[in-house]
mmCIF file of C-alpha atoms in Angstrom:
data_model
loop_
_atom_site.group_PDB
_atom_site.id
_atom_site.type_symbol
_atom_site.label_atom_id
_atom_site.label_comp_id
_atom_site.label_asym_id
_atom_site.label_seq_id
_atom_site.Cartn_x
_atom_site.Cartn_y
_atom_site.Cartn_z
ATOM 1 C CA ARG A 852 -142.087 -116.412 46.361
ATOM 2 C CA SER A 853 -144.204 -113.760 44.497
ATOM 3 C CA GLY A 854 -143.121 -110.233 45.017
ATOM 4 C CA THR A 855 -145.646 -108.379 47.211
ATOM 5 C CA ARG A 856 -147.078 -104.967 46.723
ATOM 6 C CA ALA A 857 -144.678 -103.958 49.351
ATOM 7 C CA SER A 858 -141.637 -104.354 47.075
ATOM 8 C CA LEU A 859 -143.113 -102.274 44.398
ATOM 9 C CA ARG A 860 -142.261 -98.638 44.925
ATOM 10 C CA HIS A 861 -143.276 -96.619 41.866
ATOM 11 C CA VAL A 862 -144.748 -97.098 38.382
ATOM 12 C CA TYR A 863 -144.014 -94.570 35.757
ATOM 13 C CA SER A 864 -146.341 -94.315 32.812
ATOM 14 C CA GLU A 865 -145.311 -91.089 31.064
ATOM 15 C CA HIS A 866 -144.386 -92.878 27.917
ATOM 16 C CA ARG A 867 -147.073 -93.363 25.230
ATOM 17 C CA GLY A 868 -145.384 -96.384 23.559
ATOM 18 C CA GLY A 869 -143.481 -99.434 24.620
ATOM 19 C CA ILE A 870 -140.097 -98.781 26.257
ATOM 20 C CA ASN A 871 -137.309 -100.728 24.371
ATOM 21 C CA TRP A 872 -134.195 -99.770 26.404
ATOM 22 C CA LEU A 873 -133.191 -98.662 29.851
ATOM 23 C CA SER A 874 -129.547 -97.319 30.643
ATOM 24 C CA LEU A 875 -127.935 -96.202 33.794
ATOM 25 C CA SER A 876 -125.315 -93.504 33.897
ATOM 26 C CA PRO A 877 -121.754 -94.466 35.101
ATOM 27 C CA ASP A 878 -122.253 -92.490 38.340
ATOM 28 C CA GLY A 879 -125.574 -94.066 38.923
ATOM 29 C CA ASP A 880 -127.521 -90.651 39.125
ATOM 30 C CA HIS A 881 -129.585 -90.976 36.050
ATOM 31 C CA LEU A 882 -131.595 -93.492 34.041
ATOM 32 C CA LEU A 883 -132.505 -93.124 30.155
ATOM 33 C CA THR A 884 -135.730 -94.725 28.902
ATOM 34 C CA CYS A 885 -136.034 -95.151 25.042
ATOM 35 C CA SER A 886 -139.587 -95.660 23.668
ATOM 36 C CA GLU A 887 -141.773 -96.544 20.727
ATOM 37 C CA ASP A 888 -143.313 -93.206 21.024
ATOM 38 C CA GLY A 889 -140.304 -91.525 19.381
ATOM 39 C CA THR A 890 -139.162 -89.859 22.807
ATOM 40 C CA ALA A 891 -136.507 -90.849 25.365
ATOM 41 C CA ARG A 892 -136.587 -89.654 29.041
ATOM 42 C CA LEU A 893 -134.172 -88.833 31.664
ATOM 43 C CA TRP A 894 -134.828 -89.786 35.155
ATOM 44 C CA GLU A 895 -132.801 -89.015 38.487
ATOM 45 C CA THR A 896 -132.476 -92.058 40.612
ATOM 46 C CA LYS A 897 -132.658 -90.012 43.802
ATOM 47 C CA GLY A 898 -136.331 -89.025 44.061
ATOM 48 C CA LEU A 899 -137.101 -90.705 40.627
ATOM 49 C CA GLN A 900 -138.406 -87.673 38.808
ATOM 50 C CA CYS A 901 -138.394 -87.319 35.176
ATOM 51 C CA CYS A 902 -135.923 -84.531 34.553
ATOM 52 C CA ALA A 903 -135.820 -84.339 30.772
ATOM 53 C CA LEU A 904 -138.039 -85.326 27.809
ATOM 54 C CA LEU A 905 -135.715 -85.826 24.802
ATOM 55 C CA GLN A 906 -137.966 -85.051 21.633
ATOM 56 C CA GLY A 907 -136.777 -84.783 18.148
ATOM 57 C CA HIS A 908 -136.647 -88.347 16.548
ATOM 58 C CA ASP A 909 -139.165 -89.060 13.758
ATOM 59 C CA SER A 910 -139.675 -92.555 14.698
ATOM 60 C CA TYR A 911 -139.428 -94.921 17.562
ATOM 61 C CA VAL A 912 -136.270 -94.959 19.685
ATOM 62 C CA THR A 913 -134.352 -98.403 19.484
ATOM 63 C CA HIS A 914 -131.507 -97.976 21.988
ATOM 64 C CA GLY A 915 -129.560 -95.572 24.052
ATOM 65 C CA HIS A 916 -126.394 -94.767 26.075
ATOM 66 C CA LEU A 917 -125.827 -92.588 28.993
ATOM 67 C CA GLU A 918 -122.716 -90.782 30.215
ATOM 68 C CA ASN A 919 -122.682 -88.738 33.244
ATOM 69 C CA ASP A 920 -123.471 -85.355 31.274
ATOM 70 C CA VAL A 921 -124.634 -86.391 28.055
ATOM 71 C CA ALA A 922 -127.023 -88.904 26.501
ATOM 72 C CA TYR A 923 -127.123 -90.733 23.008
ATOM 73 C CA THR A 924 -130.104 -92.213 21.447
ATOM 74 C CA CYS A 925 -130.758 -94.039 18.057
ATOM 75 C CA SER A 926 -133.802 -94.510 16.120
ATOM 76 C CA ALA A 927 -135.835 -96.200 13.268
ATOM 77 C CA ASP A 928 -135.559 -92.607 11.610
ATOM 78 C CA HIS A 929 -131.932 -93.607 10.628
ATOM 79 C CA THR A 930 -130.275 -91.180 12.786
ATOM 80 C CA VAL A 931 -128.441 -90.967 16.208
ATOM 81 C CA ARG A 932 -128.738 -87.937 18.544
ATOM 82 C CA LYS A 933 -126.728 -86.564 21.290
ATOM 83 C CA TRP A 934 -128.336 -84.700 24.057
ATOM 84 C CA ASP A 935 -127.285 -82.217 26.765
ATOM 85 C CA MET A 936 -128.563 -83.854 30.183
ATOM 86 C CA ALA A 937 -128.740 -80.496 31.812
ATOM 87 C CA THR A 938 -131.008 -78.917 29.345
ATOM 88 C CA GLY A 939 -132.461 -81.853 27.424
ATOM 89 C CA GLY A 940 -131.496 -80.057 24.308
ATOM 90 C CA CYS A 941 -130.289 -82.043 21.178
ATOM 91 C CA MET A 942 -126.612 -81.264 20.645
ATOM 92 C CA HIS A 943 -126.032 -83.135 17.401
ATOM 93 C CA VAL A 944 -127.934 -85.294 14.892
ATOM 94 C CA PHE A 945 -125.605 -87.942 13.399
ATOM 95 C CA ARG A 946 -126.812 -88.681 9.777
ATOM 96 C CA GLY A 947 -125.470 -91.282 7.207
ATOM 97 C CA HIS A 948 -127.302 -94.432 7.925
ATOM 98 C CA THR A 949 -129.937 -95.594 5.396
ATOM 99 C CA SER A 950 -132.035 -97.820 7.629
ATOM 100 C CA ILE A 951 -133.104 -98.385 11.328
ATOM 101 C CA VAL A 952 -130.118 -97.835 13.739
ATOM 102 C CA ASN A 953 -130.144 -100.732 16.169
ATOM 103 C CA ARG A 954 -127.528 -99.922 18.662
ATOM 104 C CA VAL A 955 -124.970 -97.177 19.963
ATOM 105 C CA LEU A 956 -121.904 -97.492 21.939
ATOM 106 C CA VAL A 957 -119.378 -94.940 23.160
ATOM 107 C CA ALA A 958 -115.863 -95.948 23.792
ATOM 108 C CA SER A 959 -112.189 -94.473 23.571
ATOM 109 C CA GLY A 960 -113.613 -91.029 22.795
ATOM 110 C CA CYS A 961 -115.859 -92.253 19.792
ATOM 111 C CA LEU A 962 -119.377 -92.841 19.064
ATOM 112 C CA PHE A 963 -120.141 -96.121 17.205
ATOM 113 C CA SER A 964 -123.474 -97.194 15.677
ATOM 114 C CA GLY A 965 -124.930 -100.336 14.109
ATOM 115 C CA SER A 966 -127.691 -100.473 11.664
ATOM 116 C CA TYR A 967 -130.079 -102.572 9.436
ATOM 117 C CA ASP A 968 -128.349 -100.988 6.573
ATOM 118 C CA ARG A 969 -125.774 -103.483 6.917
ATOM 119 C CA THR A 970 -122.985 -101.116 8.366
ATOM 120 C CA ALA A 971 -121.516 -99.810 11.435
ATOM 121 C CA ARG A 972 -120.319 -96.453 11.769
ATOM 122 C CA CYS A 973 -117.779 -94.451 13.906
ATOM 123 C CA TRP A 974 -118.441 -90.739 14.732
ATOM 124 C CA ASN A 975 -116.686 -87.745 16.457
ATOM 125 C CA PRO A 976 -119.162 -87.280 19.309
ATOM 126 C CA ASP A 977 -118.113 -83.511 19.652
ATOM 127 C CA SER A 978 -118.382 -82.411 16.061
ATOM 128 C CA GLY A 979 -120.890 -84.970 14.700
ATOM 129 C CA ARG A 980 -118.654 -85.867 11.949
ATOM 130 C CA GLN A 981 -118.471 -89.504 10.623
ATOM 131 C CA LEU A 982 -114.930 -90.820 10.940
ATOM 132 C CA GLN A 983 -115.326 -94.251 9.539
ATOM 133 C CA GLU A 984 -117.755 -96.709 7.873
ATOM 134 C CA PHE A 985 -117.408 -100.365 8.538
ATOM 135 C CA ARG A 986 -118.840 -102.153 5.504
ATOM 136 C CA GLY A 987 -118.767 -105.830 4.752
ATOM 137 C CA HIS A 988 -121.704 -107.561 6.436
ATOM 138 C CA ARG A 989 -124.647 -108.991 4.176
ATOM 139 C CA ASN A 990 -127.362 -108.089 6.579
ATOM 140 C CA GLY A 991 -128.231 -105.934 9.510
ATOM 141 C CA VAL A 992 -125.840 -105.189 12.304
ATOM 142 C CA LEU A 993 -127.583 -105.890 15.687
ATOM 143 C CA ALA A 994 -124.656 -105.955 18.211
ATOM 144 C CA LEU A 995 -121.533 -104.023 18.942
ATOM 145 C CA ALA A 996 -118.555 -104.235 21.163
ATOM 146 C CA HIS A 997 -115.143 -102.445 21.547
ATOM 147 C CA PHE A 998 -111.766 -103.350 22.940
ATOM 148 C CA SER A 999 -108.219 -102.020 22.864
ATOM 149 C CA ALA A 1000 -105.199 -104.133 21.616
ATOM 150 C CA GLN A 1001 -103.219 -102.868 24.694
ATOM 151 C CA ASP A 1002 -105.868 -104.369 27.026
ATOM 152 C CA LEU A 1003 -104.966 -107.903 25.829
ATOM 153 C CA VAL A 1004 -101.858 -110.046 26.411
ATOM 154 C CA PRO A 1005 -98.595 -108.581 24.844
ATOM 155 C CA ASP A 1006 -98.456 -111.058 22.132
ATOM 156 C CA TYR A 1007 -101.678 -109.827 20.686
ATOM 157 C CA ALA A 1008 -101.326 -110.558 16.879
ATOM 158 C CA LEU A 1009 -104.131 -108.791 15.110
ATOM 159 C CA SER A 1010 -103.355 -106.327 12.311
ATOM 160 C CA GLY A 1011 -99.807 -107.724 12.136
ATOM 161 C CA GLY A 1012 -99.218 -107.066 15.850
ATOM 162 C CA GLN A 1013 -100.050 -103.287 15.589
ATOM 163 C CA GLY A 1014 -101.932 -101.825 18.387
ATOM 164 C CA GLY A 1015 -105.135 -99.811 18.217
ATOM 165 C CA ASP A 1016 -108.843 -99.949 18.941
ATOM 166 C CA PHE A 1017 -111.059 -102.616 17.634
ATOM 167 C CA LEU A 1018 -114.856 -102.762 16.854
ATOM 168 C CA VAL A 1019 -116.860 -106.038 17.028
ATOM 169 C CA THR A 1020 -120.109 -106.487 15.054
ATOM 170 C CA GLY A 1021 -122.576 -109.091 15.060
ATOM 171 C CA SER A 1022 -124.950 -109.472 12.108
ATOM 172 C CA THR A 1023 -128.092 -111.360 11.249
ATOM 173 C CA ASP A 1024 -125.718 -112.535 8.327
ATOM 174 C CA CYS A 1025 -124.602 -115.104 10.949
ATOM 175 C CA THR A 1026 -121.161 -113.665 11.214
ATOM 176 C CA VAL A 1027 -119.099 -111.646 13.637
ATOM 177 C CA LYS A 1028 -116.493 -109.088 12.159
ATOM 178 C CA LEU A 1029 -113.410 -107.544 14.036
ATOM 179 C CA TRP A 1030 -112.474 -104.209 12.718
ATOM 180 C CA LEU A 1031 -109.535 -101.876 13.117
ATOM 181 C CA VAL A 1032 -111.288 -98.717 14.080
ATOM 182 C CA LEU A 1033 -108.339 -96.445 12.735
ATOM 183 C CA ASN A 1034 -108.847 -97.564 8.997
ATOM 184 C CA GLY A 1035 -111.998 -99.655 8.872
ATOM 185 C CA HIS A 1036 -110.048 -102.753 7.844
ATOM 186 C CA CYS A 1037 -111.754 -106.064 8.674
ATOM 187 C CA CYS A 1038 -109.174 -108.094 10.660
ATOM 188 C CA HIS A 1039 -111.305 -111.280 11.191
ATOM 189 C CA THR A 1040 -114.705 -112.610 10.068
ATOM 190 C CA LEU A 1041 -115.896 -115.136 12.641
ATOM 191 C CA ARG A 1042 -117.892 -117.931 11.142
ATOM 192 C CA GLY A 1043 -119.586 -120.938 12.647
ATOM 193 C CA HIS A 1044 -123.026 -119.716 13.623
ATOM 194 C CA GLN A 1045 -126.005 -120.925 11.689
ATOM 195 C CA GLY A 1046 -128.325 -118.219 12.667
ATOM 196 C CA ALA A 1047 -128.489 -114.445 13.252
ATOM 197 C CA ILE A 1048 -126.077 -113.073 15.965
ATOM 198 C CA LEU A 1049 -128.579 -111.650 18.590
ATOM 199 C CA CYS A 1050 -126.163 -110.813 21.578
ATOM 200 C CA MET A 1051 -122.379 -110.562 22.281
ATOM 201 C CA LEU A 1052 -120.259 -110.057 25.116
ATOM 202 C CA LEU A 1053 -116.575 -109.615 25.712
ATOM 203 C CA ASP A 1054 -114.092 -110.817 28.451
ATOM 204 C CA VAL A 1055 -111.060 -108.780 27.476
ATOM 205 C CA PRO A 1056 -108.840 -109.735 30.495
ATOM 206 C CA GLY A 1057 -109.606 -113.426 29.356
ATOM 207 C CA ARG A 1058 -109.175 -112.294 25.576
ATOM 208 C CA ALA A 1059 -112.557 -114.004 24.913
ATOM 209 C CA LEU A 1060 -115.540 -113.018 22.975
ATOM 210 C CA PHE A 1061 -119.059 -114.800 23.511
ATOM 211 C CA THR A 1062 -121.789 -114.821 20.938
ATOM 212 C CA GLY A 1063 -125.435 -115.928 21.249
ATOM 213 C CA SER A 1064 -127.352 -116.742 18.182
ATOM 214 C CA ARG A 1065 -130.665 -117.789 16.708
ATOM 215 C CA ASP A 1066 -129.024 -121.211 16.147
ATOM 216 C CA HIS A 1067 -129.637 -122.048 19.834
ATOM 217 C CA THR A 1068 -125.873 -122.004 20.657
ATOM 218 C CA VAL A 1069 -123.388 -119.764 22.410
ATOM 219 C CA ARG A 1070 -119.789 -119.617 20.781
ATOM 220 C CA CYS A 1071 -116.650 -118.734 22.408
ATOM 221 C CA TRP A 1072 -113.754 -117.133 20.403
ATOM 222 C CA ASP A 1073 -110.130 -116.101 21.048
ATOM 223 C CA LEU A 1074 -110.065 -112.419 20.347
ATOM 224 C CA ALA A 1075 -106.323 -112.531 19.342
ATOM 225 C CA THR A 1076 -106.542 -115.242 16.782
ATOM 226 C CA GLY A 1077 -110.367 -115.231 15.805
ATOM 227 C CA GLU A 1078 -110.471 -118.988 16.303
ATOM 228 C CA GLN A 1079 -113.579 -120.704 17.680
ATOM 229 C CA THR A 1080 -112.695 -122.155 21.044
ATOM 230 C CA ARG A 1081 -115.883 -123.724 22.311
ATOM 231 C CA VAL A 1082 -119.549 -124.252 21.389
ATOM 232 C CA LEU A 1083 -122.122 -124.281 24.179
ATOM 233 C CA GLN A 1084 -124.997 -126.344 23.186
ATOM 234 C CA ASP A 1085 -127.836 -127.142 25.628
ATOM 235 C CA HIS A 1086 -130.606 -124.669 24.810
ATOM 236 C CA GLN A 1087 -133.491 -125.476 22.863
ATOM 237 C CA GLY A 1088 -134.139 -121.736 21.531
ATOM 238 C CA SER A 1089 -132.533 -118.641 20.424
ATOM 239 C CA ILE A 1090 -129.925 -116.923 22.587
ATOM 240 C CA ILE A 1091 -131.328 -113.435 23.542
ATOM 241 C CA CYS A 1092 -128.889 -112.152 26.204
ATOM 242 C CA LEU A 1093 -125.622 -112.953 27.990
ATOM 243 C CA GLU A 1094 -123.959 -112.087 31.270
ATOM 244 C CA PHE A 1095 -120.326 -113.058 32.393
ATOM 245 C CA VAL A 1096 -119.425 -113.008 36.131
ATOM 246 C CA ASN A 1097 -116.326 -114.739 37.686
ATOM 247 C CA ARG A 1098 -115.732 -117.344 34.965
ATOM 248 C CA HIS A 1099 -119.530 -118.094 34.785
ATOM 249 C CA LEU A 1100 -121.510 -117.259 31.686
ATOM 250 C CA TYR A 1101 -125.296 -116.897 31.893
ATOM 251 C CA SER A 1102 -127.416 -117.206 28.699
ATOM 252 C CA GLY A 1103 -131.056 -116.439 28.481
ATOM 253 C CA SER A 1104 -133.190 -117.854 25.697
ATOM 254 C CA THR A 1105 -136.438 -118.190 24.085
ATOM 255 C CA ASP A 1106 -136.632 -121.661 25.471
ATOM 256 C CA ARG A 1107 -137.665 -120.086 28.614
ATOM 257 C CA THR A 1108 -134.553 -120.916 30.666
ATOM 258 C CA VAL A 1109 -131.214 -119.269 31.624
ATOM 259 C CA LYS A 1110 -128.348 -121.645 31.794
ATOM 260 C CA CYS A 1111 -125.110 -121.078 33.680
ATOM 261 C CA TRP A 1112 -121.913 -122.358 32.038
ATOM 262 C CA MET A 1113 -118.346 -122.975 33.390
ATOM 263 C CA VAL A 1114 -116.444 -121.288 30.578
ATOM 264 C CA ALA A 1115 -113.229 -123.179 31.205
ATOM 265 C CA SER A 1116 -114.842 -126.465 30.660
ATOM 266 C CA GLY A 1117 -118.239 -125.652 28.637
ATOM 267 C CA GLU A 1118 -120.230 -127.575 31.169
ATOM 268 C CA CYS A 1119 -123.685 -126.278 31.991
ATOM 269 C CA VAL A 1120 -123.769 -126.162 35.687
ATOM 270 C CA ARG A 1121 -127.183 -124.946 36.361
ATOM 271 C CA THR A 1122 -130.528 -124.192 34.489
ATOM 272 C CA TYR A 1123 -132.756 -121.655 35.872
ATOM 273 C CA LYS A 1124 -136.340 -122.446 35.073
ATOM 274 C CA SER A 1125 -139.843 -121.156 35.866
ATOM 275 C CA HIS A 1126 -140.102 -118.632 33.146
ATOM 276 C CA ARG A 1127 -143.445 -118.930 31.206
ATOM 277 C CA HIS A 1128 -141.911 -117.234 28.014
ATOM 278 C CA THR A 1129 -138.683 -116.064 26.490
ATOM 279 C CA VAL A 1130 -135.979 -114.724 28.737
ATOM 280 C CA SER A 1131 -135.447 -111.295 27.276
ATOM 281 C CA THR A 1132 -133.075 -109.729 29.782
ATOM 282 C CA LEU A 1133 -130.711 -110.614 32.621
ATOM 283 C CA GLN A 1134 -128.361 -108.957 35.175
ATOM 284 C CA PHE A 1135 -126.266 -110.359 37.876
ATOM 285 C CA TYR A 1136 -126.098 -108.241 40.960
ATOM 286 C CA GLU A 1137 -124.367 -109.022 44.410
ATOM 287 C CA GLY A 1138 -125.067 -112.811 44.153
ATOM 288 C CA ILE A 1139 -128.585 -112.514 42.646
ATOM 289 C CA LEU A 1140 -129.377 -113.153 38.931
ATOM 290 C CA PHE A 1141 -132.332 -110.875 37.714
ATOM 291 C CA THR A 1142 -134.127 -111.838 34.697
ATOM 292 C CA GLY A 1143 -137.060 -110.323 32.752
ATOM 293 C CA SER A 1144 -139.287 -112.264 30.510
ATOM 294 C CA GLY A 1145 -141.943 -112.205 27.809
ATOM 295 C CA ASP A 1146 -144.290 -113.528 30.508
ATOM 296 C CA SER A 1147 -144.323 -110.054 31.903
ATOM 297 C CA CYS A 1148 -142.546 -110.881 35.139
ATOM 298 C CA ALA A 1149 -139.169 -110.141 36.545
ATOM 299 C CA ARG A 1150 -137.516 -112.851 38.727
ATOM 300 C CA ALA A 1151 -134.625 -112.996 41.136
ATOM 301 C CA PHE A 1152 -132.611 -116.369 41.558
ATOM 302 C CA ASP A 1153 -130.046 -117.139 44.151
ATOM 303 C CA THR A 1154 -126.914 -117.895 42.089
ATOM 304 C CA THR A 1155 -125.335 -120.071 44.859
ATOM 305 C CA SER A 1156 -128.354 -122.243 45.423
ATOM 306 C CA GLY A 1157 -130.268 -121.785 42.118
ATOM 307 C CA ILE A 1158 -133.475 -121.139 44.295
ATOM 308 C CA LEU A 1159 -136.031 -118.679 42.841
ATOM 309 C CA ARG A 1160 -136.255 -115.867 45.500
ATOM 310 C CA ARG A 1161 -138.827 -113.722 44.217
ATOM 311 C CA VAL A 1162 -141.225 -113.062 41.290
ATOM 312 C CA PHE A 1163 -141.938 -109.381 40.458
ATOM 313 C CA LYS A 1164 -145.428 -109.178 38.964
ATOM 314 C CA GLY A 1165 -147.340 -106.052 37.636
ATOM 315 C CA HIS A 1166 -146.110 -105.561 34.099
ATOM 316 C CA LYS A 1167 -148.677 -106.392 31.226
ATOM 317 C CA PHE A 1168 -146.419 -107.201 28.581
ATOM 318 C CA ILE A 1169 -142.727 -108.447 27.838
ATOM 319 C CA ILE A 1170 -140.031 -106.800 30.020
ATOM 320 C CA ASN A 1171 -137.499 -105.493 27.622
ATOM 321 C CA CYS A 1172 -134.726 -104.423 29.851
ATOM 322 C CA LEU A 1173 -133.737 -104.168 33.555
ATOM 323 C CA GLN A 1174 -131.121 -102.371 35.650
ATOM 324 C CA VAL A 1175 -130.408 -102.853 39.375
ATOM 325 C CA HIS A 1176 -128.729 -99.954 41.335
ATOM 326 C CA ASN A 1177 -128.475 -99.421 45.153
ATOM 327 C CA GLN A 1178 -130.687 -102.443 45.663
ATOM 328 C CA MET A 1179 -133.496 -101.160 43.595
ATOM 329 C CA LEU A 1180 -134.526 -102.873 40.458
ATOM 330 C CA TYR A 1181 -135.795 -100.957 37.519
ATOM 331 C CA THR A 1182 -137.855 -102.853 34.858
ATOM 332 C CA VAL A 1183 -139.178 -101.459 31.519
ATOM 333 C CA SER A 1184 -141.819 -103.115 29.404
ATOM 334 C CA HIS A 1185 -143.698 -102.855 26.301
ATOM 335 C CA ASP A 1186 -146.623 -101.937 28.460
ATOM 336 C CA CYS A 1187 -145.207 -98.309 28.332
ATOM 337 C CA THR A 1188 -144.301 -98.302 31.923
ATOM 338 C CA MET A 1189 -141.119 -98.233 34.136
ATOM 339 C CA ARG A 1190 -141.629 -100.030 37.488
ATOM 340 C CA VAL A 1191 -139.227 -99.654 40.427
ATOM 341 C CA TRP A 1192 -138.919 -102.508 43.091
ATOM 342 C CA ASP A 1193 -137.222 -102.498 46.412
ATOM 343 C CA VAL A 1194 -134.935 -105.602 46.497
ATOM 344 C CA ARG A 1195 -133.163 -104.984 49.817
ATOM 345 C CA GLY A 1196 -134.548 -107.968 51.304
ATOM 346 C CA LEU A 1197 -132.743 -110.396 48.936
ATOM 347 C CA TYR A 1198 -129.411 -109.737 50.142
ATOM 348 C CA LYS A 1199 -127.015 -111.514 52.506
ATOM 349 C CA CYS A 1200 -123.556 -110.341 53.372
ATOM 350 C CA ASP A 1201 -121.759 -113.731 52.756
ATOM 351 C CA GLN A 1202 -122.633 -114.249 49.168
ATOM 352 C CA GLY A 1203 -119.489 -114.909 47.171
ATOM 353 C CA GLU A 1204 -119.682 -113.288 43.814
ATOM 354 C CA ASP A 1205 -118.743 -109.719 43.255
ATOM 355 C CA SER A 1206 -121.128 -107.601 41.291
ATOM 356 C CA GLU A 1207 -118.092 -105.497 40.086
ATOM 357 C CA SER A 1208 -116.483 -108.419 38.390
ATOM 358 C CA ARG A 1209 -119.047 -108.396 35.522
ATOM 359 C CA TRP A 1210 -118.025 -107.952 31.953
ATOM 360 C CA LYS A 1211 -120.617 -106.816 29.584
ATOM 361 C CA GLY A 1212 -120.912 -107.020 25.767
ATOM 362 C CA SER A 1213 -122.569 -105.548 22.979
ATOM 363 C CA PHE A 1214 -121.957 -102.739 25.148
ATOM 364 C CA GLY A 1215 -124.793 -101.681 26.350
ATOM 365 C CA ILE A 1216 -124.509 -105.785 24.520
ATOM 366 C CA GLY A 1217 -124.165 -104.337 27.987
ATOM 367 C CA LEU A 1218 -123.623 -105.284 25.726
ATOM 368 C CA SER A 1219 -126.353 -105.300 27.450
ATOM 369 C CA ARG A 1220 -125.724 -107.113 27.985
ATOM 370 C CA VAL A 1221 -126.260 -107.333 24.125
ATOM 371 C CA ARG A 1222 -129.712 -106.847 24.185
ATOM 372 C CA ARG A 1223 -131.434 -107.311 20.930
ATOM 373 C CA ASN A 1224 -133.829 -104.205 20.956
ATOM 374 C CA ARG A 1225 -136.518 -104.834 18.392
ATOM 375 C CA VAL A 1226 -135.329 -108.372 17.409
ATOM 376 C CA GLY A 1227 -136.064 -109.614 20.895
ATOM 377 C CA CYS A 1228 -139.533 -108.425 20.491
ATOM 378 C CA LEU A 1229 -140.309 -110.102 17.268
ATOM 379 C CA GLY A 1230 -141.941 -113.548 17.466
ATOM 380 C CA LEU A 1231 -142.991 -112.645 21.134
ATOM 381 C CA SER A 1232 -146.756 -112.263 21.999
ATOM 382 C CA HIS A 1233 -148.383 -109.517 23.979
ATOM 383 C CA ARG A 1234 -146.708 -106.639 21.978
ATOM 384 C CA PRO A 1235 -148.938 -103.582 21.960
ATOM 385 C CA THR A 1236 -149.186 -101.898 18.667
ATOM 386 C CA THR A 1237 -148.602 -98.052 18.470
ATOM 387 C CA ALA A 1238 -149.037 -95.812 15.506
ATOM 388 C CA THR A 1239 -145.298 -95.411 15.635
ATOM 389 C CA SER A 1240 -144.368 -99.135 15.479
ATOM 390 C CA THR A 1241 -147.015 -99.923 12.885
ATOM 391 C CA ARG A 1242 -145.795 -97.348 10.569
ATOM 392 C CA ASN A 1243 -142.206 -98.219 10.687
ATOM 393 C CA ASP A 1244 -142.408 -102.115 11.036
ATOM 394 C CA GLN A 1245 -142.455 -102.330 7.163
ATOM 395 C CA GLU A 1246 -139.043 -100.747 6.914
ATOM 396 C CA GLY A 1247 -137.336 -103.544 8.794
ATOM 397 C CA ARG A 1248 -139.189 -106.334 7.336
ATOM 398 C CA GLU A 1249 -136.172 -107.571 5.261
ATOM 399 C CA ASP A 1250 -134.350 -108.244 8.391
ATOM 400 C CA THR A 1251 -137.433 -109.641 10.527
ATOM 401 C CA LEU A 1252 -136.494 -112.695 12.679
ATOM 402 C CA GLU A 1253 -138.985 -115.089 14.111
ATOM 403 C CA LEU A 1254 -137.152 -116.367 17.102
ATOM 404 C CA ASP A 1255 -137.613 -119.869 17.991
#
């Protein structure tokens, strides 16, 4: 059924450009919105007031990451910035990239960034100093993930059996690379996709990596060996977003569907339809699969029955990102707004899957869920034009993707 006005709690329209990304702090107290207007905003989830306006970037903000006390944003101005959440002041500007920075990731005390300049970089988040550059891709880096060798099984064989932290990068050159963070050495190049890597997700306990591509497939890889273990083929369009829950993998596509796969067998066990455009973002939460689409609607599906439980209508353009917290749904769109929906009526106590069992990739590739930031908007209709986006679209044209 359609969401009624009673489920819509708030509409926030402070941004003056489309909102590309939404991040939730680990403690759940704050949200971060990243916008085409060149700013980011911090919001308190209790009371939902804007508590800080983060200004300083010279172009649109592509992505962000929240810790409990600091925020990170990256931009088409080629920089990453670190912000004090208490004051809204900029603490560091990380310079070195030579093109649009698509994604940031914080892990093991380091800050990582990926860019259209074909590199990923590692930074000291406290000093702002660049620690490592990962160079080897032939095209832009869209997705990032991180894992530690000690989190894998004891017979882990990367880098001659040495331990350490590893960065995973997905690129528009159709490859994925695994890098040893300590020295920047590329341990594996994963080949097989015939299109750009748009999203990525890790299942470290299962020592598995899942990648979604413009070639319409999801591929599964063994993290220890770099070998491809399975190809999931059933979609008729590019794979935009991934979610992994209790041995089930969910994939959202430009073919207007989400598919649920049994990872062990590679079988597609359910297809969630009813979207009228690309599935741009998804998140599993307490037995419900929430999706956002290019048709400007969010949807809630019961993962046990597959039934569409609710359609959330109100946005005017593509929903770029969503978060669910304390039974409230937050959606952000290229219509410049964030909307907050009450979803308490969707839940039953006996639903079997545990929301804490999710593993996310391209971390936010939370991996978001690896979301594709601007790539997911290219080729989609209904994208409003802002002065910021028009001015900078020329810069990324070499890597522009038309998503099928």
